[in-house]
């Protein structure tokens, strides 16, 4: 008897992370775009639902009066995965991870 179950072709192709379902398995980085508008357009065009960002290099609200990532990529639409780009030693990386938490 074959115990391998074939996927149901009529079922939506989703996967679950931390109890939340996603349709796209693509993760897109937010760095290297010329500005936030280009970032927004690229992420939207990709269809990604998860984006990575460098905590130390991205304004996510700490730069008062400056445009921020969360202004163009709303947390209600995207899951954010912080990373430690811009950290040059272990102490900075650990501090950045704690801040991202």
Short mmCIF file of C-alpha atoms in Angstrom, two decimals:
data_model
loop_
_atom_site.label_atom_id
_atom_site.label_comp_id
_atom_site.label_asym_id
_atom_site.label_seq_id
_atom_site.Cartn_x
_atom_site.Cartn_y
_atom_site.Cartn_z
CA UNK A 1 0.00 0.00 0.00
CA UNK A 2 1.39 3.40 -1.00
CA UNK A 3 1.39 5.82 1.96
CA UNK A 4 2.40 8.88 -0.07
CA UNK A 5 -0.53 11.23 -0.46
CA UNK A 6 -0.76 13.19 -3.68
CA UNK A 7 -1.67 16.88 -3.32
CA UNK A 8 -5.21 17.86 -4.16
CA UNK A 9 -4.95 19.97 -7.36
CA UNK A 10 -8.09 21.88 -6.40
CA UNK A 11 -6.67 22.92 -3.00
CA UNK A 12 -4.97 26.32 -2.74
CA UNK A 13 -1.18 26.13 -2.77
CA UNK A 14 -0.32 27.60 0.64
CA UNK A 15 2.13 27.00 3.42
CA UNK A 16 2.04 27.95 7.08
CA UNK A 17 4.66 29.74 9.20
CA UNK A 18 3.97 30.48 12.87
CA UNK A 19 0.28 29.76 12.36
CA UNK A 20 -0.17 32.14 9.42
CA UNK A 21 -0.86 30.92 5.90
CA UNK A 22 1.01 32.34 2.91
CA UNK A 23 0.44 31.86 -0.80
CA UNK A 24 3.89 32.95 -1.97
CA UNK A 25 7.09 31.19 -0.95
CA UNK A 26 9.17 34.09 -2.27
CA UNK A 27 11.03 36.31 0.21
CA UNK A 28 12.17 39.67 -1.14
CA UNK A 29 14.88 41.89 0.31
CA UNK A 30 14.18 45.61 0.59
CA UNK A 31 17.74 46.81 0.13
CA UNK A 32 19.44 48.11 -2.99
CA UNK A 33 16.49 49.96 -4.46
CA UNK A 34 16.96 53.64 -5.30
CA UNK A 35 14.09 54.78 -3.08
CA UNK A 36 11.06 53.57 -1.16
CA UNK A 37 8.73 53.95 -4.14
CA UNK A 38 10.89 51.63 -6.23
CA UNK A 39 10.99 49.22 -3.28
CA UNK A 40 7.20 49.25 -3.07
CA UNK A 41 6.77 48.63 -6.78
CA UNK A 42 9.29 45.78 -6.82
CA UNK A 43 7.78 44.01 -3.82
CA UNK A 44 4.24 44.38 -5.17
CA UNK A 45 5.29 43.12 -8.62
CA UNK A 46 7.01 40.08 -7.07
CA UNK A 47 3.88 38.85 -5.33
CA UNK A 48 5.90 38.19 -2.18
CA UNK A 49 4.15 38.32 1.16
CA UNK A 50 7.35 38.31 3.23
CA UNK A 51 10.09 40.90 3.02
CA UNK A 52 13.47 41.12 4.69
CA UNK A 53 15.03 44.37 5.86
CA UNK A 54 18.24 45.47 7.54
CA UNK A 55 17.31 46.83 10.97
CA UNK A 56 20.38 49.09 11.04
CA UNK A 57 19.96 50.43 7.51
CA UNK A 58 16.19 50.91 7.17
CA UNK A 59 13.94 53.58 8.60
CA UNK A 60 11.05 51.69 10.16
CA UNK A 61 9.83 54.62 12.20
CA UNK A 62 12.86 55.70 14.15
CA UNK A 63 13.63 58.58 11.72
CA UNK A 64 10.83 60.96 12.70
CA UNK A 65 9.61 63.05 9.77
CA UNK A 66 11.44 60.86 7.25
CA UNK A 67 9.69 58.40 4.94
CA UNK A 68 9.87 54.87 6.25
CA UNK A 69 9.54 51.34 4.97
CA UNK A 70 6.28 50.79 6.85
CA UNK A 71 4.77 53.77 5.02
CA UNK A 72 5.06 51.98 1.68
CA UNK A 73 4.83 48.33 2.77
CA UNK A 74 2.05 48.05 5.35
CA UNK A 75 2.45 45.40 8.07
CA UNK A 76 -1.17 44.43 7.45
CA UNK A 77 -0.13 43.14 4.02
CA UNK A 78 3.44 41.89 4.54
CA UNK A 79 5.37 39.85 7.09
CA UNK A 80 8.71 41.44 7.95
CA UNK A 81 11.85 39.44 8.59
CA UNK A 82 14.59 41.61 10.10
CA UNK A 83 18.24 40.86 9.41
CA UNK A 84 21.56 42.04 10.78
CA UNK A 85 23.07 43.59 7.65
CA UNK A 86 25.20 46.55 8.64
CA UNK A 87 26.48 44.88 11.79
CA UNK A 88 30.24 44.44 11.87
CA UNK A 89 30.73 42.48 15.07
CA UNK A 90 28.84 39.96 17.20
CA UNK A 91 27.89 42.51 19.86
CA UNK A 92 26.16 44.74 17.28
CA UNK A 93 24.42 41.75 15.70
CA UNK A 94 23.06 40.51 19.04
CA UNK A 95 21.87 44.01 19.98
CA UNK A 96 20.18 44.40 16.60
CA UNK A 97 18.44 41.01 16.94
CA UNK A 98 17.11 42.02 20.34
CA UNK A 99 15.82 45.31 18.95
CA UNK A 100 14.16 43.50 16.05
CA UNK A 101 12.35 41.18 18.42
#
